[in-house]
Structures are given as structure tokens and as C-alpha cells.
mmCIF file of C-alpha atoms and ligand atoms in Angstrom:
data_model
loop_
_atom_site.group_PDB
_atom_site.id
_atom_site.type_symbol
_atom_site.label_atom_id
_atom_site.label_comp_id
_atom_site.label_asym_id
_atom_site.label_seq_id
_atom_site.Cartn_x
_atom_site.Cartn_y
_atom_site.Cartn_z
ATOM 1 C CA MET A 1 6.204 56.714 116.706
ATOM 2 C CA SER A 2 6.750 53.360 118.220
ATOM 3 C CA ASN A 3 8.898 52.446 121.144
ATOM 4 C CA LEU A 4 11.128 49.577 120.183
ATOM 5 C CA GLN A 5 10.308 47.429 123.161
ATOM 6 C CA ALA A 6 7.713 47.298 125.893
ATOM 7 C CA ASP A 7 10.503 48.106 128.320
ATOM 8 C CA PRO A 8 12.134 50.983 126.475
ATOM 9 C CA ALA A 9 15.586 50.021 125.245
ATOM 10 C CA VAL A 10 18.283 51.861 127.150
ATOM 11 C CA GLY A 11 21.534 52.277 125.259
ATOM 12 C CA PRO A 12 25.006 52.276 126.748
ATOM 13 C CA GLU A 13 24.400 55.950 127.448
ATOM 14 C CA GLY A 14 21.405 58.194 127.427
ATOM 15 C CA GLY A 15 17.730 57.407 127.638
ATOM 16 C CA PRO A 16 15.357 55.227 125.662
ATOM 17 C CA VAL A 17 15.450 55.407 121.892
ATOM 18 C CA GLU A 18 12.333 55.902 119.784
ATOM 19 C CA LEU A 19 11.777 54.782 116.200
ATOM 20 C CA LEU A 20 9.763 57.559 114.516
ATOM 21 C CA ASP A 21 7.995 56.233 111.426
ATOM 22 C CA GLY A 22 7.735 58.492 108.390
ATOM 23 C CA ALA A 23 4.634 59.492 106.436
ATOM 24 C CA THR A 24 4.619 59.300 102.639
ATOM 25 C CA VAL A 25 3.718 62.685 101.158
ATOM 26 C CA ALA A 26 3.339 63.618 97.465
ATOM 27 C CA LEU A 27 5.092 66.960 96.883
ATOM 28 C CA GLY A 28 3.150 69.089 94.430
ATOM 29 C CA GLY A 29 -0.065 67.039 94.593
ATOM 30 C CA PRO A 30 -0.996 63.399 94.047
ATOM 31 C CA ARG A 31 1.139 63.084 90.893
ATOM 32 C CA GLY A 32 4.120 64.807 92.458
ATOM 33 C CA MET A 33 7.348 63.400 93.824
ATOM 34 C CA ALA A 34 6.957 61.077 96.818
ATOM 35 C CA VAL A 35 8.872 61.973 99.968
ATOM 36 C CA THR A 36 9.120 60.356 103.407
ATOM 37 C CA ARG A 37 8.431 62.900 106.154
ATOM 38 C CA THR A 38 9.769 61.982 109.585
ATOM 39 C CA LEU A 39 9.613 65.466 111.155
ATOM 40 C CA PRO A 40 7.308 66.739 112.424
ATOM 41 C CA ASN A 41 6.195 63.361 113.708
ATOM 42 C CA ARG A 42 2.958 62.379 115.401
ATOM 43 C CA ARG A 43 4.494 62.656 118.812
ATOM 44 C CA ARG A 44 7.829 64.401 118.481
ATOM 45 C CA ARG A 45 7.855 67.612 116.476
ATOM 46 C CA MET A 46 11.505 68.589 116.753
ATOM 47 C CA VAL A 47 15.079 67.438 117.341
ATOM 48 C CA GLY A 48 16.912 70.513 118.636
ATOM 49 C CA ALA A 49 15.712 73.278 116.310
ATOM 50 C CA TRP A 50 15.272 70.792 113.422
ATOM 51 C CA CYS A 51 11.531 70.825 112.785
ATOM 52 C CA PHE A 52 11.060 69.325 109.323
ATOM 53 C CA LEU A 53 12.686 66.410 107.529
ATOM 54 C CA ASP A 54 11.706 65.085 104.099
ATOM 55 C CA ALA A 55 13.822 62.359 102.482
ATOM 56 C CA TYR A 56 13.388 61.480 98.816
ATOM 57 C CA GLY A 57 14.812 59.070 96.274
ATOM 58 C CA PRO A 58 16.826 57.567 94.857
ATOM 59 C CA ASP A 59 14.425 58.342 91.980
ATOM 60 C CA ASP A 60 15.035 57.588 88.306
ATOM 61 C CA LEU A 61 13.934 60.791 86.567
ATOM 62 C CA ALA A 62 13.481 59.216 83.105
ATOM 63 C CA GLY A 63 10.036 60.195 81.802
ATOM 64 C CA THR A 64 9.277 62.405 84.818
ATOM 65 C CA PRO A 65 9.633 66.175 85.300
ATOM 66 C CA GLY A 66 11.765 65.543 88.403
ATOM 67 C CA MET A 67 11.433 68.053 91.216
ATOM 68 C CA ARG A 68 8.962 70.839 90.414
ATOM 69 C CA VAL A 69 8.160 72.934 93.496
ATOM 70 C CA GLY A 70 6.765 76.290 92.369
ATOM 71 C CA PRO A 71 7.279 79.614 94.160
ATOM 72 C CA HIS A 72 6.099 79.512 97.785
ATOM 73 C CA PRO A 73 6.775 81.586 100.892
ATOM 74 C CA HIS A 74 8.493 80.889 104.224
ATOM 75 C CA ILE A 75 8.749 82.713 107.544
ATOM 76 C CA GLY A 76 10.471 81.904 110.838
ATOM 77 C CA LEU A 77 12.774 79.123 109.616
ATOM 78 C CA GLN A 78 15.863 78.151 107.630
ATOM 79 C CA THR A 79 15.603 75.691 104.740
ATOM 80 C CA VAL A 80 18.527 73.277 104.498
ATOM 81 C CA SER A 81 18.852 71.483 101.144
ATOM 82 C CA TRP A 82 21.233 68.514 100.905
ATOM 83 C CA LEU A 83 21.647 66.068 98.050
ATOM 84 C CA VAL A 84 22.962 62.527 97.911
ATOM 85 C CA GLN A 85 22.560 62.233 94.128
ATOM 86 C CA GLY A 86 21.500 64.600 91.359
ATOM 87 C CA GLU A 87 20.916 68.344 91.090
ATOM 88 C CA VAL A 88 18.363 70.906 92.283
ATOM 89 C CA LEU A 89 18.075 74.495 91.043
ATOM 90 C CA HIS A 90 17.025 77.105 93.629
ATOM 91 C CA ARG A 91 15.545 80.515 92.762
ATOM 92 C CA ASP A 92 14.438 83.045 95.359
ATOM 93 C CA SER A 93 12.849 86.462 95.743
ATOM 94 C CA LEU A 94 16.211 88.022 96.663
ATOM 95 C CA GLY A 95 17.356 87.154 93.125
ATOM 96 C CA HIS A 96 19.537 84.132 93.873
ATOM 97 C CA LEU A 97 19.824 81.413 91.243
ATOM 98 C CA GLN A 98 21.863 78.494 92.595
ATOM 99 C CA GLU A 99 22.222 74.870 91.609
ATOM 100 C CA ILE A 100 23.321 72.408 94.273
ATOM 101 C CA ARG A 101 24.994 69.052 93.925
ATOM 102 C CA PRO A 102 25.901 66.319 96.418
ATOM 103 C CA GLY A 103 28.183 67.533 99.207
ATOM 104 C CA GLN A 104 26.998 71.139 98.929
ATOM 105 C CA LEU A 105 24.577 73.038 101.142
ATOM 106 C CA ASN A 106 21.912 75.494 100.053
ATOM 107 C CA LEU A 107 20.813 77.415 103.154
ATOM 108 C CA MET A 108 17.938 79.874 103.011
ATOM 109 C CA THR A 109 17.172 81.887 106.124
ATOM 110 C CA ALA A 110 13.577 83.049 105.773
ATOM 111 C CA GLY A 111 13.449 85.320 108.818
ATOM 112 C CA ARG A 112 10.503 87.682 108.340
ATOM 113 C CA GLY A 113 9.788 86.472 104.802
ATOM 114 C CA ILE A 114 11.163 85.105 101.524
ATOM 115 C CA SER A 115 9.821 83.044 98.636
ATOM 116 C CA HIS A 116 11.594 80.465 96.496
ATOM 117 C CA SER A 117 11.200 77.671 93.955
ATOM 118 C CA GLU A 118 13.069 74.397 93.515
ATOM 119 C CA GLU A 119 13.346 72.374 90.333
ATOM 120 C CA THR A 120 15.351 69.723 88.561
ATOM 121 C CA PRO A 121 17.527 71.648 86.071
ATOM 122 C CA ALA A 122 17.121 70.934 82.348
ATOM 123 C CA VAL A 123 20.603 69.388 82.213
ATOM 124 C CA ASN A 124 20.688 66.712 84.914
ATOM 125 C CA SER A 125 22.139 63.316 85.756
ATOM 126 C CA GLY A 126 18.753 61.567 85.577
ATOM 127 C CA VAL A 127 18.631 60.574 89.217
ATOM 128 C CA LEU A 128 17.635 62.413 92.392
ATOM 129 C CA GLN A 129 18.113 61.643 96.079
ATOM 130 C CA GLY A 130 18.314 63.998 99.017
ATOM 131 C CA VAL A 131 16.797 65.599 102.061
ATOM 132 C CA GLN A 132 14.938 68.832 102.675
ATOM 133 C CA LEU A 133 15.163 70.107 106.227
ATOM 134 C CA TRP A 134 13.921 73.102 108.160
ATOM 135 C CA VAL A 135 15.471 74.671 111.238
ATOM 136 C CA ALA A 136 13.150 76.750 113.434
ATOM 137 C CA LEU A 137 14.488 80.216 114.210
ATOM 138 C CA PRO A 138 14.306 81.342 117.848
ATOM 139 C CA GLU A 139 13.647 84.906 118.968
ATOM 140 C CA PRO A 140 14.902 87.370 117.817
ATOM 141 C CA ALA A 141 16.284 85.702 114.638
ATOM 142 C CA ARG A 142 12.860 84.652 113.414
ATOM 143 C CA THR A 143 12.061 88.201 112.303
ATOM 144 C CA ARG A 144 15.507 89.008 110.866
ATOM 145 C CA PRO A 145 15.939 89.988 107.208
ATOM 146 C CA PRO A 146 15.925 87.040 104.778
ATOM 147 C CA ALA A 147 19.194 85.643 103.395
ATOM 148 C CA PHE A 148 20.476 82.869 101.149
ATOM 149 C CA THR A 149 23.925 81.264 101.112
ATOM 150 C CA HIS A 150 25.511 78.425 99.167
ATOM 151 C CA HIS A 151 28.276 76.431 100.875
ATOM 152 C CA GLY A 152 30.419 74.261 98.634
ATOM 153 C CA ASP A 153 33.238 73.670 101.101
ATOM 154 C CA LEU A 154 32.193 72.116 104.413
ATOM 155 C CA PRO A 155 34.416 70.615 107.132
ATOM 156 C CA VAL A 156 35.001 66.863 106.863
ATOM 157 C CA LEU A 157 36.045 64.864 109.932
ATOM 158 C CA ASP A 158 37.601 61.439 110.058
ATOM 159 C CA PHE A 159 36.420 59.246 112.945
ATOM 160 C CA GLY A 160 38.370 56.098 112.176
ATOM 161 C CA ASP A 161 36.177 54.245 109.712
ATOM 162 C CA LEU A 162 33.611 57.048 109.545
ATOM 163 C CA LEU A 163 33.787 60.248 107.468
ATOM 164 C CA ALA A 164 31.538 63.077 108.672
ATOM 165 C CA THR A 165 30.677 66.225 106.717
ATOM 166 C CA VAL A 166 29.476 68.955 109.076
ATOM 167 C CA ILE A 167 26.544 70.585 107.283
ATOM 168 C CA MET A 168 25.188 72.806 110.059
ATOM 169 C CA GLY A 169 26.443 73.693 113.515
ATOM 170 C CA GLU A 170 29.180 71.745 115.279
ATOM 171 C CA LEU A 171 30.433 68.175 115.526
ATOM 172 C CA GLY A 172 33.619 66.975 117.211
ATOM 173 C CA GLY A 173 34.973 70.526 117.416
ATOM 174 C CA ALA A 174 34.484 71.254 113.696
ATOM 175 C CA VAL A 175 32.052 74.047 112.870
ATOM 176 C CA SER A 176 30.160 74.509 109.606
ATOM 177 C CA PRO A 177 30.478 77.997 108.061
ATOM 178 C CA ALA A 178 26.683 78.067 107.629
ATOM 179 C CA ALA A 179 24.837 80.583 109.826
ATOM 180 C CA THR A 180 22.921 79.061 112.739
ATOM 181 C CA TYR A 181 20.837 80.732 115.437
ATOM 182 C CA SER A 182 20.655 77.994 118.074
ATOM 183 C CA PRO A 183 23.178 75.349 119.175
ATOM 184 C CA LEU A 184 22.781 72.445 116.740
ATOM 185 C CA THR A 185 24.385 69.710 114.648
ATOM 186 C CA GLY A 186 23.627 68.463 111.164
ATOM 187 C CA ALA A 187 26.107 66.041 109.615
ATOM 188 C CA GLU A 188 26.286 63.414 106.889
ATOM 189 C CA ILE A 189 28.327 60.380 107.901
ATOM 190 C CA THR A 190 29.564 57.859 105.353
ATOM 191 C CA ALA A 191 30.996 54.450 106.124
ATOM 192 C CA ALA A 192 32.404 51.657 103.950
ATOM 193 C CA ALA A 193 30.878 48.177 104.253
ATOM 194 C CA GLY A 194 31.684 46.690 107.650
ATOM 195 C CA ALA A 195 32.976 49.981 109.078
ATOM 196 C CA ASP A 196 32.671 50.507 112.815
ATOM 197 C CA GLY A 197 33.292 53.863 114.455
ATOM 198 C CA VAL A 198 32.363 56.248 117.221
ATOM 199 C CA VAL A 199 31.188 59.835 116.806
ATOM 200 C CA PRO A 200 31.536 62.283 119.717
ATOM 201 C CA LEU A 201 28.273 63.815 120.915
ATOM 202 C CA ARG A 202 27.321 66.529 123.408
ATOM 203 C CA ALA A 203 25.380 65.466 126.486
ATOM 204 C CA ASP A 204 23.339 68.702 126.425
ATOM 205 C CA PHE A 205 22.045 67.981 122.886
ATOM 206 C CA GLU A 206 19.289 65.622 121.794
ATOM 207 C CA TYR A 207 20.022 63.616 118.635
ATOM 208 C CA ALA A 208 18.395 61.543 115.920
ATOM 209 C CA VAL A 209 19.724 59.484 113.001
ATOM 210 C CA LEU A 210 18.247 58.795 109.554
ATOM 211 C CA THR A 211 19.802 56.221 107.234
ATOM 212 C CA LEU A 212 20.063 57.560 103.678
ATOM 213 C CA ASP A 213 21.758 54.558 102.028
ATOM 214 C CA GLY A 214 22.674 51.086 103.190
ATOM 215 C CA ALA A 215 21.954 49.986 106.742
ATOM 216 C CA ALA A 216 23.603 50.995 110.001
ATOM 217 C CA THR A 217 23.515 49.531 113.461
ATOM 218 C CA ILE A 218 23.058 52.481 115.800
ATOM 219 C CA ASP A 219 23.235 51.842 119.507
ATOM 220 C CA GLY A 220 22.631 48.151 118.774
ATOM 221 C CA GLN A 221 19.530 48.872 116.647
ATOM 222 C CA GLU A 222 19.558 48.168 112.906
ATOM 223 C CA LEU A 223 18.374 51.232 110.983
ATOM 224 C CA LYS A 224 17.463 51.113 107.287
ATOM 225 C CA PRO A 225 16.237 54.029 105.146
ATOM 226 C CA GLY A 226 12.746 55.121 106.261
ATOM 227 C CA PRO A 227 12.229 55.874 109.944
ATOM 228 C CA LEU A 228 14.088 58.389 112.110
ATOM 229 C CA LEU A 229 15.790 56.951 115.198
ATOM 230 C CA TYR A 230 15.454 59.416 118.094
ATOM 231 C CA LEU A 231 18.302 59.038 120.591
ATOM 232 C CA GLY A 232 17.385 61.547 123.308
ATOM 233 C CA GLU A 233 19.835 63.535 125.426
ATOM 234 C CA GLY A 234 22.704 62.690 127.746
ATOM 235 C CA ARG A 235 25.022 60.864 125.334
ATOM 236 C CA THR A 236 28.682 61.726 124.841
ATOM 237 C CA SER A 237 29.284 59.323 121.949
ATOM 238 C CA LEU A 238 27.487 57.247 119.347
ATOM 239 C CA ARG A 239 28.695 53.982 117.847
ATOM 240 C CA ILE A 240 27.822 53.467 114.187
ATOM 241 C CA GLU A 241 28.360 50.068 112.564
ATOM 242 C CA ALA A 242 27.795 49.827 108.823
ATOM 243 C CA GLY A 243 26.393 46.710 107.176
ATOM 244 C CA PRO A 244 26.873 47.454 103.462
ATOM 245 C CA ALA A 245 28.351 50.807 102.407
ATOM 246 C CA THR A 246 26.225 53.217 104.419
ATOM 247 C CA ARG A 247 25.350 56.892 104.614
ATOM 248 C CA VAL A 248 23.471 58.387 107.564
ATOM 249 C CA LEU A 249 22.269 61.843 108.533
ATOM 250 C CA LEU A 250 22.930 62.857 112.144
ATOM 251 C CA LEU A 251 20.716 65.646 113.514
ATOM 252 C CA GLY A 252 20.984 67.183 116.949
ATOM 253 C CA GLY A 253 20.678 70.291 119.003
ATOM 254 C CA GLU A 254 19.852 71.888 122.286
ATOM 255 C CA PRO A 255 16.212 71.004 123.060
ATOM 256 C CA PHE A 256 14.182 73.901 121.641
ATOM 257 C CA GLY A 257 12.581 75.868 124.466
ATOM 258 C CA GLU A 258 10.051 78.018 122.599
ATOM 259 C CA GLU A 259 6.503 77.057 121.688
ATOM 260 C CA LEU A 260 5.738 77.288 117.976
ATOM 261 C CA VAL A 261 2.932 77.174 115.478
ATOM 262 C CA MET A 262 3.836 75.260 112.301
ATOM 263 C CA TRP A 263 1.423 75.563 109.416
ATOM 264 C CA TRP A 264 2.065 75.052 105.682
ATOM 265 C CA ASN A 265 5.431 76.730 105.029
ATOM 266 C CA PHE A 266 5.341 78.960 108.072
ATOM 267 C CA VAL A 267 6.901 78.658 111.528
ATOM 268 C CA ALA A 268 5.538 81.296 113.885
ATOM 269 C CA CYS A 269 4.658 82.049 117.478
ATOM 270 C CA THR A 270 0.957 82.771 117.094
ATOM 271 C CA HIS A 271 -2.113 81.976 114.994
ATOM 272 C CA GLU A 272 -2.302 85.663 114.025
ATOM 273 C CA GLU A 273 1.211 85.660 112.544
ATOM 274 C CA VAL A 274 0.251 82.732 110.321
ATOM 275 C CA VAL A 275 -2.988 84.432 109.211
ATOM 276 C CA GLU A 276 -1.019 87.563 108.362
ATOM 277 C CA ALA A 277 1.701 85.663 106.468
ATOM 278 C CA ARG A 278 -0.924 83.734 104.498
ATOM 279 C CA ALA A 279 -2.760 86.955 103.574
ATOM 280 C CA SER A 280 0.543 88.579 102.516
ATOM 281 C CA TRP A 281 1.314 85.653 100.220
ATOM 282 C CA GLU A 282 -2.173 85.641 98.698
ATOM 283 C CA SER A 283 -2.060 89.420 98.101
ATOM 284 C CA GLY A 284 1.451 89.320 96.623
ATOM 285 C CA SER A 285 3.004 91.628 99.222
ATOM 286 C CA LEU A 286 5.951 91.038 101.583
ATOM 287 C CA PHE A 287 7.362 87.886 99.962
ATOM 288 C CA GLY A 288 8.644 89.448 96.749
ATOM 289 C CA GLU A 289 8.773 87.618 93.440
ATOM 290 C CA VAL A 290 10.640 84.591 92.158
ATOM 291 C CA HIS A 291 11.765 85.150 88.566
ATOM 292 C CA GLY A 292 12.359 82.515 85.924
ATOM 293 C CA TYR A 293 10.397 79.550 87.255
ATOM 294 C CA ALA A 294 8.209 78.103 84.482
ATOM 295 C CA GLY A 295 5.015 77.674 86.461
ATOM 296 C CA PRO A 296 2.584 79.394 88.786
ATOM 297 C CA PRO A 297 3.197 80.154 92.464
ATOM 298 C CA LEU A 298 1.716 77.664 94.940
ATOM 299 C CA PRO A 299 -1.580 78.861 96.428
ATOM 300 C CA ALA A 300 -1.858 78.779 100.230
ATOM 301 C CA PRO A 301 -4.298 76.171 101.524
ATOM 302 C CA PRO A 302 -7.330 77.465 103.445
ATOM 303 C CA MET A 303 -6.776 78.138 107.135
ATOM 304 C CA PRO A 304 -8.056 75.377 109.396
ATOM 305 C CA ILE A 305 -11.368 76.032 111.138
ATOM 306 C CA SER A 306 -9.815 75.841 114.588
ATOM 307 C CA ARG A 307 -7.176 78.239 115.885
ATOM 308 C CA LEU A 308 -3.546 77.160 115.631
ATOM 309 C CA VAL A 309 -2.187 76.600 119.119
ATOM 310 C CA PRO A 310 1.540 77.103 119.865
ATOM 311 C CA ARG A 311 3.110 73.863 121.070
ATOM 312 C CA GLY A 312 6.441 72.703 122.386
ATOM 313 C CA ARG A 313 8.835 70.216 120.860
ATOM 314 C CA ILE A 314 6.942 67.174 122.131
ATOM 315 C CA ARG A 315 3.235 66.857 121.348
HETATM 316 MN MN1 MN B 401 10.465 75.730 100.535
#
């Protein structure tokens, strides 16, 4: 996290913005696919209920296995899979087998427990670019039964020069059909080169923007692919100016009021819940089985020596 200026920049509306730098992480070990993780961040863990954001690609898959994430468990969250280019095949312990392509949403609500795998399908376009997000579930949804849904038809809004696809929650009065459990927004906004437009926001939400392609000027700040620009609360609109043809991801939501423990693939309220979920995964109970993935399940890492302490959205 770095503030942009010594005197925090104050936009036309709202509070100071923060540029949250990403960390490079190799999915599936040191030889795995590289992703840029901007949530959780060193200082800011969440934007609304959004608590995890990995961006990857564009990657040329020639001579590589592509995405290979073996069966692993989740509790207490929703996984939101969104592609810019390419294909990903999802399998889960409820028996779903679903390929996604750009413009489609794969939404998995873990609730009390599910396991899944993600892979590049055998027949693919040879390129991969996308984002993997998690949404934290509040009480009582975090212990609900698991579910998976595929959404191929999402609302698209036209804000002058900007086209916005509402992936999750609400934007400008349009609501995604995807199930949500706290007030939030997730949208992909595309703009032709030189486009200049304004997106309506809600003053009671906090927001952040990630550039996926191109370069946008957001609130007067140029934003290229890499860091996440945190915009805070109190804004009723956001101006987006595209340099070249540009695609950004807009995330927002009501500031999340509950304290959470986040460890490995689990979002929980207490250290004990994480210990129990880890033991259930290691013993093969609770999380069911993922069929058809050509590879072993991912082992849970050892628990840290110190107790996991629930924390709020800001560290
Ligand atoms: Mn997962």
C-alpha cells in the first residue's frame, strides 16, 4: 500500500485514494502460473465483502499445462471466476462440470463446505487472462449449504462511452442474477480508446478499481494493470477516461462489519473453525469428492504456530 502523495490526494468526491500494490504469487507451487494478488493487501484486507483478488495473464499457453489447480476445499466464502480471454473448466464436489468463457460468471457459494478444481480444458484457445475473486459470507450465510451457479447472461449498461457488465450485485440500478449475501458491486467496464464516461456509485459503498487491459485515468490518476486503486466511501460517481482501448474491474460494497479469520482457502470467524475445516479436509470428510480431475487433491499447509486472530477489514 502506498499513498499517492504525502498529502493524500482528495478526488472531486470522497476521501483519499490509495494505490494497493499487488504481490506476485505462483499458483500451484514455484513452477505454477503467476498471479498478481491485490486482496488481501498488507493494510487493507477487503473492499466491501470482496476479500480476495488474483489477476492473471494474458498468458500464452503454448508449451505449458495452463491452469492446473487440483481439488481443494473452501468454507465461508463465494468464489467468483471471470475471464477476459480463454477458458477454464470447473469441477466440484456437488457434481458440477462447467466451462467458462469471457463474459460469463462461475459463482461457487462454499457456505459450510465444498471442494473444487480448476483447469485449462484440453481444447482451448491457447491464451488465458482473468481474475479469481472471493466474497466473504456474513452471518448466517457463511454456514449455508454449498451451491454452484453458472451465469451466461448478465446485465450490460451503457454509460455513454463506457459499457459495464454487472457481474455481482448492483450498478446503476441494474442487478446481476447471481446470488449475493451482502450489498455489493462487481462490474467489468470496457471503453474504446479515448473514451470518457461517468459511472454512478453509491455513497454508502466503498470502491476499488483494477485495470485489466489498457490504461485508465480514474479520478485523475493513471491506472495500468497491476495495482488496485482504492477509492474509499462517499462518492456518487466515478469518471473513467480511457487511454488506449481499456477494460477495468470495478469492485465495491458496504464496508464489511464482521471480523474474520482468513487462512488458506478458508474464511471463518474463529481459529477453531479453521482447525476443524483443515482436519476435515485432511481426513476426507465434509468436503466431498471432486471427480474427473487428473491429479491429486491439494494438501492443506500446516497450521501456523500462533493462533489466528479475527480481524476487521483494515489491518
Ligand atoms: Mn478455489
